[in-house]
Coordinates of C-alpha atoms in Angstrom, one line a residue:
M1 CA 0.0 0.0 0.0
D2 CA 1.3 3.5 -0.9
A3 CA 0.4 5.7 2.0
S4 CA 0.6 8.9 0.0
F5 CA -2.4 10.5 -1.8
T6 CA -2.3 10.7 -5.6
A7 CA -2.4 14.1 -7.3
E8 CA -6.0 13.5 -8.3
Q9 CA -7.0 12.7 -4.7
D10 CA -5.3 15.8 -3.4
E11 CA -7.0 17.9 -6.1
I12 CA -10.5 16.5 -5.2
R13 CA -10.0 17.1 -1.5
R14 CA -8.6 20.6 -2.1
T15 CA -11.4 21.7 -4.4
L16 CA -14.1 20.2 -2.2
R17 CA -12.8 21.9 0.9
E18 CA -12.8 25.3 -1.0
L19 CA -16.3 24.8 -2.2
L20 CA -17.6 23.8 1.2
H21 CA -15.9 26.7 2.8
K22 CA -17.7 29.1 0.6
R23 CA -21.1 27.3 0.5
C24 CA -21.4 25.6 3.8
G25 CA -20.7 27.9 6.7
P26 CA -22.5 27.8 10.0
E27 CA -25.4 30.0 8.8
E28 CA -25.9 28.0 5.6
L29 CA -25.8 24.7 7.6
R30 CA -28.5 25.8 10.0
A31 CA -30.7 27.1 7.1
A32 CA -30.3 23.8 5.3
L33 CA -31.2 21.8 8.4
A34 CA -34.4 23.9 8.9
A35 CA -35.5 23.4 5.3
P36 CA -38.1 20.8 4.5
T37 CA -35.6 18.6 2.6
G38 CA -33.1 18.7 5.4
H39 CA -30.3 19.5 2.9
D40 CA -29.2 22.3 0.6
P41 CA -30.3 21.5 -3.0
A42 CA -28.1 24.4 -4.4
L43 CA -25.1 22.9 -2.7
W44 CA -25.9 19.5 -4.0
A45 CA -26.2 20.9 -7.5
A46 CA -22.9 22.7 -7.2
L47 CA -21.2 19.5 -6.0
A48 CA -22.6 17.6 -9.0
E49 CA -21.8 20.3 -11.6
Q50 CA -18.3 21.4 -10.4
L51 CA -16.9 18.2 -8.9
G52 CA -19.2 15.4 -10.2
L53 CA -19.2 14.2 -6.6
P54 CA -22.5 12.1 -6.8
G55 CA -21.0 10.1 -9.6
L56 CA -17.4 10.2 -8.5
A57 CA -17.2 6.4 -8.1
L58 CA -19.6 5.5 -10.9
P59 CA -18.4 4.3 -14.3
Q60 CA -18.0 6.8 -17.2
A61 CA -20.5 4.7 -19.2
Y62 CA -23.2 6.1 -16.9
G63 CA -21.9 9.7 -16.9
G64 CA -19.7 9.2 -13.8
V65 CA -16.1 10.2 -13.2
G66 CA -14.9 6.6 -13.1
C67 CA -12.7 7.1 -10.0
P68 CA -12.2 4.1 -7.6
P69 CA -14.4 4.0 -4.5
T70 CA -11.3 4.9 -2.5
D71 CA -11.5 8.5 -3.9
L72 CA -15.1 9.0 -2.8
A73 CA -14.3 7.6 0.7
L74 CA -11.3 10.0 1.0
A75 CA -13.5 12.9 -0.1
A76 CA -15.8 12.1 2.8
E77 CA -13.2 13.6 5.2
E78 CA -14.0 17.0 3.8
T79 CA -17.8 16.6 3.9
G80 CA -17.4 15.4 7.5
R81 CA -15.4 18.5 8.4
A82 CA -18.2 20.7 7.3
L83 CA -21.1 18.4 8.3
A84 CA -22.2 19.1 4.8
P85 CA -26.0 18.9 4.4
T86 CA -26.2 16.8 1.3
P87 CA -27.8 13.4 0.4
L88 CA -24.4 12.0 -0.5
L89 CA -24.4 9.2 2.0
A90 CA -27.9 8.0 1.1
T91 CA -27.6 8.4 -2.6
S92 CA -24.0 7.7 -3.7
V93 CA -22.9 5.4 -0.9
L94 CA -25.8 3.3 0.2
T95 CA -28.0 3.2 -2.9
A96 CA -26.1 3.8 -6.1
P97 CA -23.6 0.9 -5.5
L98 CA -26.6 -1.5 -5.1
V99 CA -28.1 -0.4 -8.4
L100 CA -24.7 -0.8 -10.0
A101 CA -24.1 -4.2 -8.6
L102 CA -27.6 -5.7 -8.9
G103 CA -29.5 -3.7 -11.5
T104 CA -30.2 -4.8 -15.0
D105 CA -28.6 -2.9 -17.9
A106 CA -31.9 -1.1 -18.5
Q107 CA -32.2 -0.1 -14.8
R108 CA -28.6 1.2 -14.7
A109 CA -29.0 3.2 -17.9
R110 CA -32.3 4.7 -16.6
L111 CA -31.2 5.6 -13.1
L112 CA -27.4 6.1 -12.8
P113 CA -27.0 9.0 -15.2
R114 CA -29.6 10.9 -13.3
V115 CA -27.8 10.1 -10.0
T116 CA -24.5 11.3 -11.6
D117 CA -25.8 14.7 -12.6
G118 CA -27.5 15.3 -9.3
A119 CA -31.0 15.2 -10.7
L120 CA -32.0 12.1 -8.8
T121 CA -31.5 11.4 -5.1
A122 CA -32.1 8.0 -3.7
A123 CA -32.5 6.3 -0.3
L124 CA -32.2 2.8 1.0
A125 CA -35.3 1.8 3.0
V126 CA -34.9 -1.1 5.5
P127 CA -37.0 -1.8 8.6
A128 CA -35.8 0.0 11.7
P129 CA -33.5 -0.5 13.5
A130 CA -32.0 -3.1 11.1
L131 CA -29.7 -0.9 8.9
A132 CA -26.5 -2.0 10.5
T133 CA -27.6 -5.7 10.4
A134 CA -28.7 -5.4 6.7
L135 CA -25.3 -4.0 5.8
A136 CA -23.6 -6.8 7.7
L137 CA -21.8 -4.4 10.0
T138 CA -22.9 -5.8 13.3
G139 CA -23.9 -9.3 12.2
P140 CA -23.8 -11.7 9.3
G141 CA -26.6 -10.0 7.5
G142 CA -28.8 -13.0 7.0
G143 CA -31.9 -13.9 8.9
D144 CA -35.3 -12.3 8.8
W145 CA -34.4 -8.6 9.4
S146 CA -36.6 -7.6 6.5
G147 CA -39.8 -8.9 8.1
G148 CA -39.5 -12.6 8.3
G149 CA -43.0 -13.2 7.0
R150 CA -44.4 -11.9 10.3
A151 CA -46.0 -8.5 11.1
G152 CA -43.6 -5.6 10.8
G153 CA -41.1 -4.7 8.2
V154 CA -42.0 -4.6 4.5
Q155 CA -43.7 -7.5 2.7
A156 CA -43.8 -8.1 -1.0
R157 CA -46.4 -10.1 -3.0
R158 CA -46.7 -10.9 -6.6
A159 CA -49.4 -9.1 -8.5
E160 CA -50.5 -9.0 -12.1
G161 CA -47.6 -7.4 -14.1
G162 CA -45.2 -7.1 -11.1
W163 CA -45.0 -6.8 -7.4
R164 CA -46.8 -4.9 -4.6
L165 CA -45.3 -3.8 -1.3
Y166 CA -46.9 -3.0 2.0
G167 CA -45.3 -2.2 5.3
E168 CA -43.2 0.4 7.0
A169 CA -39.5 1.4 7.2
A170 CA -38.4 4.0 9.7
Q171 CA -35.1 5.8 10.1
V172 CA -34.7 6.0 6.3
L173 CA -31.9 8.5 5.6
D174 CA -33.2 11.2 3.3
G175 CA -36.2 9.1 2.7
H176 CA -38.6 12.0 2.8
S177 CA -37.1 13.8 -0.1
A178 CA -35.5 11.1 -2.3
G179 CA -36.8 10.6 -5.8
L180 CA -36.0 6.9 -5.7
L181 CA -36.5 4.4 -2.9
V182 CA -34.6 1.1 -2.9
V183 CA -36.7 -1.0 -0.5
A184 CA -35.7 -4.2 1.2
A185 CA -38.8 -6.4 1.4
H186 CA -39.5 -9.9 2.5
T187 CA -41.1 -12.3 0.0
G188 CA -41.7 -16.0 -0.4
G189 CA -43.8 -16.7 2.7
F190 CA -42.6 -18.8 5.6
V191 CA -41.4 -21.8 3.5
R192 CA -39.3 -20.0 0.9
S193 CA -38.6 -16.7 2.7
R194 CA -36.0 -14.4 1.3
T195 CA -35.2 -10.7 1.0
L196 CA -35.3 -8.9 -2.3
L197 CA -34.6 -5.2 -3.2
F198 CA -37.3 -3.3 -5.0
L199 CA -37.3 0.1 -6.9
V200 CA -40.1 2.4 -5.9
A201 CA -40.6 6.0 -7.1
G202 CA -40.6 8.4 -4.3
D203 CA -43.9 9.9 -5.4
A204 CA -45.6 6.6 -6.3
A205 CA -49.2 6.1 -5.3
G206 CA -49.5 4.6 -1.8
V207 CA -46.1 5.9 -0.6
V208 CA -46.5 8.0 2.6
R209 CA -43.3 9.7 3.8
R210 CA -42.8 11.9 6.9
R211 CA -39.6 13.4 8.1
Q212 CA -38.8 12.4 11.7
T213 CA -37.1 14.3 14.4
A214 CA -33.6 12.8 14.6
L215 CA -30.9 13.2 17.2
D216 CA -28.5 14.3 14.5
A217 CA -30.3 16.9 12.4
T218 CA -27.4 16.7 9.8
R219 CA -28.6 13.2 8.9
P220 CA -32.3 13.7 8.2
Q221 CA -34.5 10.6 8.5
A222 CA -38.0 9.7 7.5
R223 CA -40.7 7.1 8.2
V224 CA -41.8 5.6 5.0
Q225 CA -45.1 3.7 4.7
L226 CA -45.9 1.6 1.7
R227 CA -49.6 1.0 1.2
D228 CA -50.0 -1.5 -1.6
V229 CA -47.3 0.2 -3.7
E230 CA -46.3 -0.9 -7.2
A231 CA -42.6 -1.9 -7.2
E232 CA -40.0 -3.3 -9.6
V233 CA -37.4 -5.9 -8.6
L234 CA -33.9 -4.5 -8.6
G235 CA -32.0 -6.8 -11.0
H236 CA -33.2 -10.4 -11.0
E237 CA -35.0 -12.5 -8.4
D238 CA -32.0 -14.9 -7.9
A239 CA -29.6 -12.1 -7.2
D240 CA -27.2 -12.3 -4.2
V241 CA -28.9 -9.5 -2.2
S242 CA -27.2 -10.2 1.1
G243 CA -23.8 -10.3 -0.6
A244 CA -24.4 -7.0 -2.4
L245 CA -25.6 -5.4 0.9
A246 CA -22.5 -6.6 2.7
R247 CA -20.2 -5.2 0.1
A248 CA -22.1 -1.9 0.1
G249 CA -22.0 -1.9 3.9
D250 CA -18.2 -2.3 4.0
F251 CA -17.7 0.6 1.6
A252 CA -20.2 2.6 3.6
A253 CA -18.3 1.9 6.8
A254 CA -15.0 3.1 5.2
F255 CA -16.8 6.2 3.9
L256 CA -18.3 6.9 7.4
A257 CA -14.9 6.4 9.0
C258 CA -13.3 9.0 6.8
E259 CA -16.3 11.3 7.4
A260 CA -16.0 10.9 11.2
V261 CA -12.3 11.6 11.1
G262 CA -12.9 14.8 9.2
A263 CA -15.5 15.9 11.8
A264 CA -13.3 15.0 14.7
G265 CA -10.4 16.9 13.2
R266 CA -12.6 20.0 12.7
A267 CA -14.0 19.7 16.2
L268 CA -10.4 19.7 17.6
E269 CA -9.4 22.6 15.5
R270 CA -12.3 24.7 16.7
T271 CA -11.5 23.8 20.3
V272 CA -7.8 24.8 19.9
E273 CA -8.8 28.1 18.4
Y274 CA -11.1 28.9 21.2
L275 CA -8.6 27.9 23.9
G276 CA -6.1 30.3 22.4
Q277 CA -8.5 33.2 22.7
R278 CA -10.2 32.6 26.1
E279 CA -8.2 33.8 29.1
Q280 CA -8.2 32.7 32.7
F281 CA -6.0 34.1 35.4
G282 CA -4.4 36.5 32.9
R283 CA -3.3 33.9 30.3
P284 CA -4.9 31.8 27.6
I285 CA -6.4 28.6 29.0
G286 CA -4.8 26.7 26.2
S287 CA -1.4 27.4 27.8
F288 CA -2.3 25.3 30.9
Q289 CA -0.5 21.9 30.9
A290 CA -3.6 19.9 32.0
V291 CA -5.6 21.3 29.0
Q292 CA -2.7 20.6 26.6
H293 CA -2.6 17.0 27.8
R294 CA -6.2 16.5 27.1
L295 CA -5.9 18.0 23.6
A296 CA -2.8 15.9 22.9
D297 CA -4.8 12.7 23.8
V298 CA -7.6 13.7 21.4
Y299 CA -5.0 14.5 18.6
V300 CA -3.4 11.0 19.0
R301 CA -6.7 9.3 18.8
I302 CA -7.7 11.2 15.7
Q303 CA -4.4 10.4 13.9
A304 CA -4.8 6.7 14.7
A305 CA -8.4 6.8 13.4
R306 CA -7.3 8.6 10.3
S307 CA -4.7 5.9 9.5
A308 CA -7.3 3.2 10.0
A309 CA -9.9 5.1 7.9
C310 CA -7.4 5.7 5.0
Y311 CA -6.4 2.0 5.0
A312 CA -10.1 1.0 5.0
A313 CA -10.7 3.3 2.0
W314 CA -7.8 1.7 0.2
A315 CA -8.7 -1.9 1.1
T316 CA -12.4 -1.8 0.3
G317 CA -11.7 -1.7 -3.4
R318 CA -9.5 -4.8 -3.0
G319 CA -12.0 -7.1 -1.3
E320 CA -10.7 -6.7 2.3
R321 CA -13.5 -6.2 4.8
V322 CA -12.0 -3.9 7.4
G323 CA -14.5 -1.0 7.2
G324 CA -16.3 -2.0 10.4
L325 CA -13.1 -1.9 12.5
A326 CA -12.1 1.5 11.0
L327 CA -15.6 2.9 11.7
A328 CA -15.5 1.8 15.3
Q329 CA -12.1 3.5 15.8
A330 CA -13.3 6.7 14.0
L331 CA -16.5 6.9 15.9
E332 CA -14.7 6.7 19.2
A333 CA -12.3 9.4 18.1
L334 CA -15.1 11.7 17.1
R335 CA -17.0 11.0 20.3
L336 CA -13.9 12.0 22.3
A337 CA -13.1 15.1 20.3
A338 CA -16.7 16.3 20.4
A339 CA -17.1 15.7 24.1
E340 CA -13.9 17.4 25.0
G341 CA -14.8 20.3 22.7
V342 CA -18.2 20.8 24.4
Q343 CA -16.6 20.7 27.8
L344 CA -13.5 22.9 27.0
H345 CA -15.7 25.5 25.4
G346 CA -17.2 26.0 28.8
G347 CA -20.7 27.4 29.2
I348 CA -21.1 28.3 25.6
G349 CA -20.3 24.8 24.4
F350 CA -23.6 23.6 25.9
T351 CA -25.8 26.0 24.1
W352 CA -27.8 25.5 20.9
E353 CA -26.2 28.7 19.4
H354 CA -22.8 27.0 19.2
E355 CA -21.9 24.4 16.6
A356 CA -20.1 22.1 19.1
H357 CA -23.2 20.1 19.9
L358 CA -23.7 19.3 16.2
Y359 CA -20.4 17.3 16.2
F360 CA -21.3 15.5 19.4
K361 CA -24.7 14.6 17.9
R362 CA -23.1 13.3 14.7
A363 CA -20.9 10.9 16.8
A364 CA -23.9 9.7 18.8
G365 CA -26.2 9.5 15.8
D366 CA -23.8 7.5 13.6
E367 CA -23.3 5.1 16.5
L368 CA -27.0 4.6 16.8
L369 CA -27.5 4.0 13.1
F370 CA -24.4 2.0 12.2
G371 CA -23.1 0.6 15.5
P372 CA -22.7 0.5 18.4
V373 CA -18.9 0.4 18.5
H374 CA -18.6 -2.8 20.6
R375 CA -20.9 -4.7 18.2
L376 CA -18.8 -3.5 15.2
R377 CA -15.7 -4.9 16.8
A378 CA -17.4 -8.1 18.0
H379 CA -18.6 -8.9 14.5
A380 CA -15.2 -8.2 13.0
A381 CA -13.7 -10.5 15.6
D382 CA -16.3 -13.2 14.7
E383 CA -15.5 -12.8 11.0
A384 CA -11.8 -13.2 11.7
G385 CA -12.4 -16.2 14.0
L386 CA -10.4 -14.6 16.8
F387 CA -12.2 -16.4 19.6
E388 CA -12.8 -19.8 18.0
R389 CA -11.8 -22.7 20.1
T390 CA -9.3 -25.0 18.4
E391 CA -8.6 -28.5 19.6
V392 CA -4.9 -29.3 20.0
T393 CA -3.9 -33.0 19.8
V394 CA -0.8 -34.0 21.6

């Protein structure tokens, strides 16, 4: 592995940071979070037109840039720094790879070019709270998490000319505004139960979507109800859905790890800036040794998490499944950086007017959606067989 960034990667990161610095300041962020969509459509359009970010990791045949997934994951460090209010995670990380991996040629040609140019946003809808399980981050990904033929989840049944879906999925990232829903639904009854993915138009008849109040407002969520909705199978009915979800989950974990590292780094920078300005006993409080030790501990944790996240971004394109471990380390680093930032800012750090709480909520919200940390590590240990008992014959 070459630990240095390529010239193209450096250019992507530099250009993205400059654009977000101009278009995603604290005021713009708060305005976007208060908007009905929960993100800034103008910023999303700019990212698509100037950087091609939604299609950065999609093939050129579908209008994408054709970069490896590593480049998109590394770019996430910049979006994490700014807590950028965009549907990038839901559209380009969770949904587009599934369409690319499982979709038919016609489905790809119909959907991916619109994703690339920013005209179409998408969301992955799975029953709550099964997102981490469906992506095989905290478990093997099999089982009946999509509904299991019992009440709850989303059920699919054959109908004349296609499929019909009914059920509910909560905690759907950007589900209230997405133009396309990729819905995981249980089909086949009790005897031949299985999970398939279905394409549903966001404005289809029978789709009821409501934005939910989320702990982390920078990750807007929705409750999606499907009331006898017409749907189209993504790809073919014999597709390896669990395998595709696991691969998408590992890439999503690497992306989220890079994003968390960026957020942690920015939270630390803001704290250091403040401690250099605030004075106590006639000197900046950042000059006190006890404070410096706490900042140094945070810095070391962030640098270790950055190394793990960069390795995961590199390894995910080579079949190594290390995204979950990198995500666990990055979430811990972000949680520490955000918590120290809130406390070291003093009274102002606990107010809604300051941005410190947004970073703390990002750490807590991501762990609720994609963790918790101890389960990420436990599943990685199970996958590696670390605690399997081996019989030794003497």
